[in-house]
mmCIF file of C-alpha atoms in Angstrom:
data_model
loop_
_atom_site.group_PDB
_atom_site.id
_atom_site.type_symbol
_atom_site.label_atom_id
_atom_site.label_comp_id
_atom_site.label_asym_id
_atom_site.label_seq_id
_atom_site.Cartn_x
_atom_site.Cartn_y
_atom_site.Cartn_z
ATOM 1 C CA MET A 82 193.078 -22.814 -62.410
ATOM 2 C CA GLN A 83 191.233 -19.514 -62.713
ATOM 3 C CA GLU A 84 188.235 -18.939 -60.443
ATOM 4 C CA GLN A 85 184.879 -19.129 -62.215
ATOM 5 C CA PRO A 86 182.672 -16.015 -62.379
ATOM 6 C CA THR A 87 179.546 -16.004 -60.252
ATOM 7 C CA ASP A 88 176.113 -16.526 -61.752
ATOM 8 C CA ALA A 89 175.353 -12.837 -61.180
ATOM 9 C CA GLN A 90 178.527 -11.781 -62.997
ATOM 10 C CA VAL A 91 177.759 -14.035 -65.957
ATOM 11 C CA GLU A 92 174.163 -12.815 -66.195
ATOM 12 C CA THR A 93 175.282 -9.173 -66.064
ATOM 13 C CA ALA A 94 177.845 -9.794 -68.821
ATOM 14 C CA VAL A 95 175.246 -11.614 -70.939
ATOM 15 C CA GLU A 96 172.891 -8.653 -70.577
ATOM 16 C CA ALA A 97 175.665 -6.239 -71.651
ATOM 17 C CA PHE A 98 176.382 -8.342 -74.748
ATOM 18 C CA ARG A 99 172.656 -8.507 -75.467
ATOM 19 C CA MET A 100 172.502 -4.696 -75.385
ATOM 20 C CA LEU A 101 175.450 -4.499 -77.774
ATOM 21 C CA SER A 102 174.052 -7.040 -80.235
ATOM 22 C CA ASP A 103 172.129 -4.286 -82.031
ATOM 23 C CA GLY A 104 174.041 -2.337 -84.706
ATOM 24 C CA THR A 105 172.520 1.019 -83.802
ATOM 25 C CA ARG A 106 173.356 0.606 -80.132
ATOM 26 C CA LEU A 107 176.908 -0.487 -80.951
ATOM 27 C CA ARG A 108 177.379 2.583 -83.159
ATOM 28 C CA LEU A 109 176.052 4.785 -80.362
ATOM 29 C CA MET A 110 178.397 3.166 -77.862
ATOM 30 C CA TRP A 111 181.361 3.694 -80.202
ATOM 31 C CA LEU A 112 180.648 7.426 -80.200
ATOM 32 C CA LEU A 113 179.901 7.548 -76.479
ATOM 33 C CA SER A 114 183.185 5.786 -75.752
ATOM 34 C CA SER A 115 185.069 8.822 -76.986
ATOM 35 C CA GLY A 116 183.005 11.651 -75.544
ATOM 36 C CA GLU A 117 179.694 13.115 -74.476
ATOM 37 C CA TYR A 118 176.806 13.703 -76.856
ATOM 38 C CA ASP A 119 173.195 14.781 -76.704
ATOM 39 C CA VAL A 120 170.457 12.873 -78.525
ATOM 40 C CA SER A 121 170.334 15.231 -81.505
ATOM 41 C CA SER A 122 174.086 15.042 -82.092
ATOM 42 C CA LEU A 123 174.016 11.248 -81.886
ATOM 43 C CA ALA A 124 171.054 11.000 -84.254
ATOM 44 C CA GLU A 125 172.811 13.186 -86.807
ATOM 45 C CA ALA A 126 176.127 11.342 -86.461
ATOM 46 C CA ILE A 127 174.689 7.892 -87.154
ATOM 47 C CA GLY A 128 171.830 8.924 -89.446
ATOM 48 C CA VAL A 129 169.018 7.529 -87.317
ATOM 49 C CA ALA A 130 165.821 9.327 -86.283
ATOM 50 C CA ARG A 131 165.962 11.081 -82.923
ATOM 51 C CA PRO A 132 163.072 9.073 -81.350
ATOM 52 C CA SER A 133 164.825 5.815 -82.250
ATOM 53 C CA VAL A 134 168.115 7.043 -80.779
ATOM 54 C CA SER A 135 166.291 8.045 -77.588
ATOM 55 C CA GLN A 136 164.814 4.557 -77.251
ATOM 56 C CA HIS A 137 168.198 2.895 -77.783
ATOM 57 C CA LEU A 138 169.817 5.219 -75.247
ATOM 58 C CA ALA A 139 167.119 4.387 -72.695
ATOM 59 C CA ARG A 140 167.901 0.688 -73.103
ATOM 60 C CA LEU A 141 171.638 1.280 -72.824
ATOM 61 C CA ARG A 142 171.122 3.376 -69.719
ATOM 62 C CA HIS A 143 168.841 0.764 -68.178
ATOM 63 C CA GLY A 144 171.478 -1.859 -69.005
ATOM 64 C CA GLY A 145 174.128 0.128 -67.128
ATOM 65 C CA LEU A 146 176.289 0.898 -70.150
ATOM 66 C CA VAL A 147 175.709 4.655 -70.359
ATOM 67 C CA GLU A 148 175.185 7.454 -67.896
ATOM 68 C CA THR A 149 173.754 10.926 -68.248
ATOM 69 C CA ARG A 150 174.215 14.388 -66.846
ATOM 70 C CA ARG A 151 172.414 17.650 -67.371
ATOM 71 C CA GLN A 152 174.179 20.403 -69.243
ATOM 72 C CA GLY A 153 171.827 23.358 -69.064
ATOM 73 C CA ARG A 154 168.621 22.257 -70.790
ATOM 74 C CA ARG A 155 170.299 19.347 -72.560
ATOM 75 C CA VAL A 156 170.971 15.837 -71.333
ATOM 76 C CA VAL A 157 174.324 14.457 -72.448
ATOM 77 C CA TYR A 158 175.237 10.795 -72.577
ATOM 78 C CA ARG A 159 178.571 9.011 -72.225
ATOM 79 C CA ALA A 160 179.884 5.498 -71.772
ATOM 80 C CA ARG A 161 179.623 4.613 -68.111
ATOM 81 C CA ASP A 162 183.257 3.778 -67.353
ATOM 82 C CA ALA A 163 186.635 2.587 -68.637
ATOM 83 C CA HIS A 164 185.504 -1.056 -68.641
ATOM 84 C CA VAL A 165 182.614 -0.283 -70.992
ATOM 85 C CA ARG A 166 184.849 1.834 -73.245
ATOM 86 C CA ALA A 167 187.441 -0.957 -73.411
ATOM 87 C CA LEU A 168 184.756 -3.551 -74.206
ATOM 88 C CA ILE A 169 183.455 -1.501 -77.135
ATOM 89 C CA LYS A 170 186.898 -0.735 -78.526
ATOM 90 C CA GLU A 171 188.114 -4.328 -78.261
ATOM 91 C CA ALA A 172 184.954 -5.699 -79.890
ATOM 92 C CA LEU A 173 185.316 -3.351 -82.840
ATOM 93 C CA PHE A 174 189.089 -3.849 -83.102
ATOM 94 C CA HIS A 175 188.420 -7.598 -83.215
ATOM 95 C CA ALA A 176 185.849 -7.017 -85.961
ATOM 96 C CA ASP A 177 188.382 -4.937 -87.889
ATOM 97 C CA HIS A 178 190.816 -7.872 -87.847
ATOM 98 C CA GLU A 179 188.079 -10.211 -89.087
ATOM 99 C CA VAL A 180 186.912 -7.888 -91.877
ATOM 100 C CA SER A 181 190.248 -6.522 -93.081
ATOM 101 C CA GLY A 182 192.336 -9.663 -92.744
ATOM 102 C CA ILE A 183 194.828 -7.999 -90.409
ATOM 103 C CA PRO A 184 196.750 -10.811 -88.674
ATOM 104 C CA ARG A 185 195.628 -11.703 -85.167
ATOM 105 C CA HIS A 186 197.934 -10.981 -82.240
ATOM 106 C CA ASP A 187 198.093 -11.504 -78.484
#
């Protein structure tokens, strides 16, 4: 039998899923899973106002899903690590199977 996750692990995972339950944040994370972007580039890419993107990014950063670094005068964002990138990709690949009717696989 597989060992059960701790309460802290479950709560952290629940919080990550809560952060990703918003369409705008999930779209941002999809982009951030493949590279680094500043707020303006993200806003343009997903067609959402810059102030709204900034607020979503603050939540994602607070939730531990994104990290930042300074690049001159700009702040660039990216997905925090390979685990976060894999989570985003798998969630959206799963959705693709559901929407397109592609057969499920193991």
